[in-house]
Amino acid sequence: MKNISIIVPVYNAENTIEKTIKSVLKNKRNDIELILVIDGSTDNSLKICTKMKELDNRIKIIVQENKGTLCARLTGINNATGKYLMFLDADDEYLDNVFDKMENIIQKYSPDLIKFRYKKDEYEQYKYFENDEVFIRKEDFIQMVYPMFLERFQLNAMWNCCIKKDIFKKLAITPHKIKYGEDLMMNLEIFTNINSAVFLNDIYYYYYTNTNSVTQARNNKAKWIKNLQDAVEVYSSLFYYLKIWKMDTIENIRIVRERLEKEINVIIEILK
């Protein structure tokens, strides 16, 4: 059994996947595995991944028909042997020492989840808390964690965290083709079911903006109509979680409604 499994959904990522894989393999730890889920790619992604697997036996490749990022991650989870799971997008990179730091935190706290920061070009995600390392138990989530889902968006992403694999056995997430907001949907379930979390102000993830992908997506009206449907489904679920968390006050409902409206308006502007 490995200590950490890193899951990467791969869809037509021939221009970036080698760089992404190298950001993991440059760490020489033998207690990690890299799971590459080829999600119906039609380019040379599989060929590149296979070539790199021949050079490093820590790589595992799974090929499936295109089902979307959420389903690809669930496939990776079902095939992972690590005690903890991490998620990496096929065009991004981990920064140095991320796995050593995760191991240090796991040994110190044995938390259900570890959250760290990311950077994007010149932007650095703002800090979670004043202290650089904060351990939080379930009883303090209402005051310290859940409010981040309402007004601040640091908890939306799956790719800047490390999560106990056993947590996923508790989650009510079924495979389906949601492609807009799938990270938020998973995080709402995860943070509802975990009992502890560590928040780090260290930056270990580099998020790249794929300008070609963004341009192509903006020209695909059918895709954005589907995104609109996904956004309504995913962001509306926040109302459900407010009730579960016993935070369904009038003010919080207003905040969630405004956030949903904002997401819808962004997509409508793209469709114009």
Coordinates of C-alpha atoms in Angstrom, one line a residue:
M1 CA 0.0 0.0 0.0
K2 CA 1.2 3.5 -0.9
N3 CA 0.9 6.5 1.4
I4 CA -0.3 9.0 -1.2
S5 CA -2.1 8.4 -4.5
I6 CA -2.1 11.3 -7.0
I7 CA -5.0 11.2 -9.5
V8 CA -4.8 13.0 -12.8
P9 CA -7.7 13.0 -15.3
V10 CA -6.3 13.3 -18.8
Y11 CA -8.3 14.5 -21.7
N12 CA -6.4 15.7 -24.9
A13 CA -3.5 17.1 -22.8
E14 CA -0.7 16.2 -25.1
N15 CA 0.9 19.6 -24.9
T16 CA 1.0 19.7 -21.1
I17 CA 0.8 16.2 -19.6
E18 CA 4.6 15.5 -19.6
K19 CA 5.3 18.6 -17.6
T20 CA 2.6 17.7 -15.2
I21 CA 3.8 14.2 -14.7
K22 CA 7.4 15.4 -14.2
S23 CA 6.3 17.7 -11.4
V24 CA 5.2 14.6 -9.5
L25 CA 8.0 12.2 -10.4
K26 CA 10.8 14.7 -9.5
N27 CA 10.0 13.7 -6.0
K28 CA 11.9 10.4 -5.4
R29 CA 9.6 9.0 -2.6
N30 CA 8.6 5.4 -3.2
D31 CA 5.5 5.7 -1.1
I32 CA 3.5 7.6 -3.8
E33 CA 1.7 6.4 -6.9
L34 CA 0.6 8.5 -9.9
I35 CA -2.7 7.4 -11.4
L36 CA -3.4 8.8 -14.9
V37 CA -7.0 8.3 -16.0
I38 CA -7.1 8.7 -19.8
D39 CA -10.7 10.0 -20.2
G40 CA -11.4 9.4 -23.8
S41 CA -8.5 11.3 -25.2
T42 CA -8.2 11.5 -29.0
D43 CA -4.7 13.0 -29.2
N44 CA -1.3 11.6 -28.2
S45 CA -1.9 11.8 -24.4
L46 CA -2.0 8.1 -23.9
K47 CA 1.2 7.6 -26.0
I48 CA 3.0 10.1 -23.9
C49 CA 1.8 8.7 -20.6
T50 CA 2.7 5.1 -21.7
K51 CA 6.2 6.3 -22.6
M52 CA 6.7 7.9 -19.2
K53 CA 5.3 4.8 -17.4
E54 CA 8.1 2.8 -19.0
L55 CA 10.6 5.1 -17.1
D56 CA 8.9 5.0 -13.7
N57 CA 6.9 2.2 -12.2
R58 CA 5.1 4.5 -9.8
I59 CA 2.8 5.4 -12.7
K60 CA -0.5 3.6 -13.2
I61 CA -2.6 4.2 -16.4
I62 CA -6.3 3.6 -16.7
V63 CA -8.2 4.1 -20.0
Q64 CA -11.9 4.8 -20.2
E65 CA -14.4 6.5 -22.5
N66 CA -14.9 10.2 -22.1
K67 CA -17.0 10.8 -18.9
G68 CA -15.7 14.1 -17.6
T69 CA -13.4 15.1 -14.8
L70 CA -15.7 14.0 -12.0
C71 CA -16.1 10.5 -13.3
A72 CA -12.4 10.3 -14.1
R73 CA -11.5 11.2 -10.5
L74 CA -13.9 8.6 -9.2
T75 CA -12.3 6.0 -11.4
G76 CA -8.9 7.0 -9.9
I77 CA -10.2 6.8 -6.4
N78 CA -11.6 3.3 -6.9
N79 CA -8.2 2.2 -8.2
A80 CA -6.0 4.0 -5.7
T81 CA -4.0 2.1 -3.0
G82 CA -2.8 5.2 -1.1
K83 CA -4.1 6.0 2.4
Y84 CA -4.4 9.6 1.2
L85 CA -5.5 11.0 -2.2
M86 CA -4.4 14.1 -4.1
F87 CA -5.8 15.5 -7.3
L88 CA -3.8 17.2 -10.1
D89 CA -5.1 18.7 -13.3
A90 CA -3.3 17.6 -16.5
D91 CA -2.0 21.1 -17.3
D92 CA -0.9 22.1 -13.8
E93 CA 2.1 21.4 -11.6
Y94 CA 3.0 20.6 -8.0
L95 CA 5.8 22.7 -6.5
D96 CA 8.8 21.3 -4.6
N97 CA 8.5 19.4 -1.4
V98 CA 4.7 19.0 -1.4
F99 CA 4.7 15.3 -0.6
D100 CA 7.3 15.7 2.2
K101 CA 5.1 18.4 3.7
M102 CA 2.0 16.2 3.4
E103 CA 3.8 13.4 5.2
N104 CA 4.9 15.7 7.9
I105 CA 1.3 16.9 8.5
I106 CA -0.1 13.4 8.4
Q107 CA 2.4 12.2 11.0
K108 CA 1.7 15.2 13.2
Y109 CA -2.1 15.3 13.1
S110 CA -3.5 12.4 11.1
P111 CA -6.2 14.8 9.7
D112 CA -9.0 13.8 7.4
L113 CA -8.0 16.6 5.0
I114 CA -5.0 19.0 4.3
K115 CA -5.6 22.2 2.4
F116 CA -2.7 24.2 0.9
R117 CA -2.5 27.3 -1.3
Y118 CA -1.9 27.8 -5.0
K119 CA -0.5 30.4 -7.3
K120 CA -1.5 31.4 -10.8
D121 CA 0.9 33.6 -12.9
E122 CA 1.7 36.5 -10.6
Y123 CA -1.3 35.9 -8.3
E124 CA -1.0 34.0 -5.0
Q125 CA -4.1 32.7 -3.3
Y126 CA -4.7 34.7 -0.2
K127 CA -4.1 33.1 3.2
Y128 CA -6.7 30.9 4.9
F129 CA -5.8 32.1 8.4
E130 CA -3.2 34.4 10.1
N131 CA -1.3 31.4 11.4
D132 CA 0.5 29.4 8.7
E133 CA -0.7 26.0 10.1
V134 CA -4.1 25.6 11.6
F135 CA -5.7 22.3 12.8
I136 CA -9.5 22.4 13.0
R137 CA -11.9 19.9 14.5
K138 CA -15.4 19.3 13.3
E139 CA -17.0 21.2 16.2
D140 CA -15.4 24.4 14.9
F141 CA -16.3 24.0 11.2
I142 CA -19.4 26.2 11.5
Q143 CA -17.3 29.2 12.8
M144 CA -14.1 28.6 10.9
V145 CA -14.6 26.5 7.7
Y146 CA -18.2 26.4 6.3
P147 CA -18.4 30.2 6.0
M148 CA -15.6 30.0 3.3
F149 CA -18.2 28.3 1.0
L150 CA -20.5 31.4 1.2
E151 CA -18.4 34.4 0.3
R152 CA -14.8 33.2 -0.3
F153 CA -13.9 30.6 -2.9
Q154 CA -10.8 29.0 -1.6
L155 CA -12.6 25.7 -0.9
N156 CA -14.0 25.2 -4.4
A157 CA -11.0 23.4 -5.8
M158 CA -10.1 19.7 -5.4
W159 CA -6.5 20.1 -6.7
N160 CA -5.0 21.9 -3.7
C161 CA -5.7 19.3 -1.0
C162 CA -4.8 15.9 0.4
I163 CA -7.6 13.7 1.7
K164 CA -7.9 10.4 3.5
K165 CA -9.1 7.8 1.1
D166 CA -11.5 6.3 3.7
I167 CA -13.5 9.6 3.6
F168 CA -14.7 8.8 0.1
K169 CA -16.6 5.7 1.3
K170 CA -19.0 8.1 3.1
L171 CA -19.7 10.4 0.2
A172 CA -23.0 10.5 -1.7
I173 CA -21.3 11.3 -5.1
T174 CA -22.5 9.4 -8.1
P175 CA -20.8 9.3 -11.5
H176 CA -22.4 11.7 -13.9
K177 CA -21.3 14.2 -16.5
I178 CA -21.2 17.5 -14.5
K179 CA -18.3 19.5 -16.0
Y180 CA -19.0 22.9 -14.4
G181 CA -18.7 23.1 -10.7
E182 CA -17.8 19.5 -10.1
D183 CA -15.0 20.5 -7.7
L184 CA -17.5 22.5 -5.5
M185 CA -19.9 19.6 -5.5
M186 CA -17.3 17.2 -4.3
N187 CA -15.9 19.6 -1.7
L188 CA -19.4 20.2 -0.2
E189 CA -19.7 16.5 0.4
I190 CA -16.2 16.1 1.7
F191 CA -16.3 18.9 4.2
T192 CA -19.6 17.7 5.4
N193 CA -18.2 14.3 6.2
I194 CA -14.7 14.9 7.5
N195 CA -14.0 15.4 11.2
S196 CA -10.7 17.3 11.0
A197 CA -8.7 19.5 8.7
V198 CA -5.4 21.2 8.5
F199 CA -5.1 24.5 6.6
L200 CA -1.6 25.5 5.4
N201 CA -0.5 28.9 4.0
D202 CA 2.3 27.2 2.1
I203 CA 2.0 27.3 -1.7
Y204 CA 2.4 23.9 -3.4
Y205 CA 0.3 24.1 -6.5
Y206 CA 0.8 26.0 -9.7
Y207 CA -2.4 26.6 -11.7
Y208 CA -1.9 27.3 -15.4
T209 CA -4.5 29.1 -17.6
N210 CA -4.8 27.4 -20.9
T211 CA -5.7 30.3 -23.2
N212 CA -6.4 28.2 -26.2
S213 CA -8.8 26.1 -24.2
V214 CA -10.6 29.1 -22.8
T215 CA -10.9 30.7 -26.3
Q216 CA -12.3 27.4 -27.8
A217 CA -14.7 27.0 -24.9
R218 CA -16.1 30.6 -25.3
N219 CA -16.9 29.8 -28.9
N220 CA -18.8 26.6 -28.0
K221 CA -22.3 27.8 -27.2
A222 CA -23.7 24.3 -26.6
K223 CA -21.0 23.6 -24.0
W224 CA -21.9 26.8 -22.1
I225 CA -25.6 26.0 -22.2
K226 CA -24.7 22.7 -20.5
N227 CA -22.5 24.7 -18.1
L228 CA -25.5 26.8 -17.2
Q229 CA -27.5 23.7 -16.4
D230 CA -24.6 22.4 -14.3
A231 CA -24.1 25.7 -12.5
V232 CA -27.8 25.8 -11.4
E233 CA -27.7 22.2 -10.1
V234 CA -24.3 22.5 -8.3
Y235 CA -24.7 26.0 -6.8
S236 CA -28.3 25.3 -5.8
S237 CA -27.1 22.4 -3.7
L238 CA -25.5 25.0 -1.4
F239 CA -29.0 25.6 0.0
Y240 CA -29.2 21.9 1.0
Y241 CA -25.8 22.0 2.8
L242 CA -26.8 25.2 4.7
K243 CA -29.6 23.2 6.2
I244 CA -27.3 20.2 6.9
W245 CA -24.8 22.5 8.6
K246 CA -27.6 24.2 10.6
M247 CA -26.6 27.5 9.0
D248 CA -29.7 28.2 7.0
T249 CA -30.3 31.7 8.3
I250 CA -31.9 34.4 6.1
E251 CA -28.6 36.1 5.7
N252 CA -26.8 33.0 4.6
I253 CA -29.6 32.1 2.1
R254 CA -29.3 35.6 0.7
I255 CA -25.5 35.2 0.2
V256 CA -25.9 31.8 -1.5
R257 CA -28.7 33.2 -3.8
E258 CA -26.4 36.1 -4.8
R259 CA -23.6 33.7 -5.5
L260 CA -25.8 31.5 -7.7
E261 CA -27.1 34.6 -9.6
K262 CA -23.5 35.8 -10.2
E263 CA -22.5 32.4 -11.7
I264 CA -25.5 32.4 -13.9
N265 CA -24.9 36.0 -15.1
V266 CA -21.3 35.2 -16.0
I267 CA -22.4 32.3 -18.2
I268 CA -25.2 34.3 -19.8
E269 CA -22.7 37.1 -20.7
I270 CA -20.5 34.5 -22.4
L271 CA -23.5 33.2 -24.4
K272 CA -24.4 36.7 -25.7

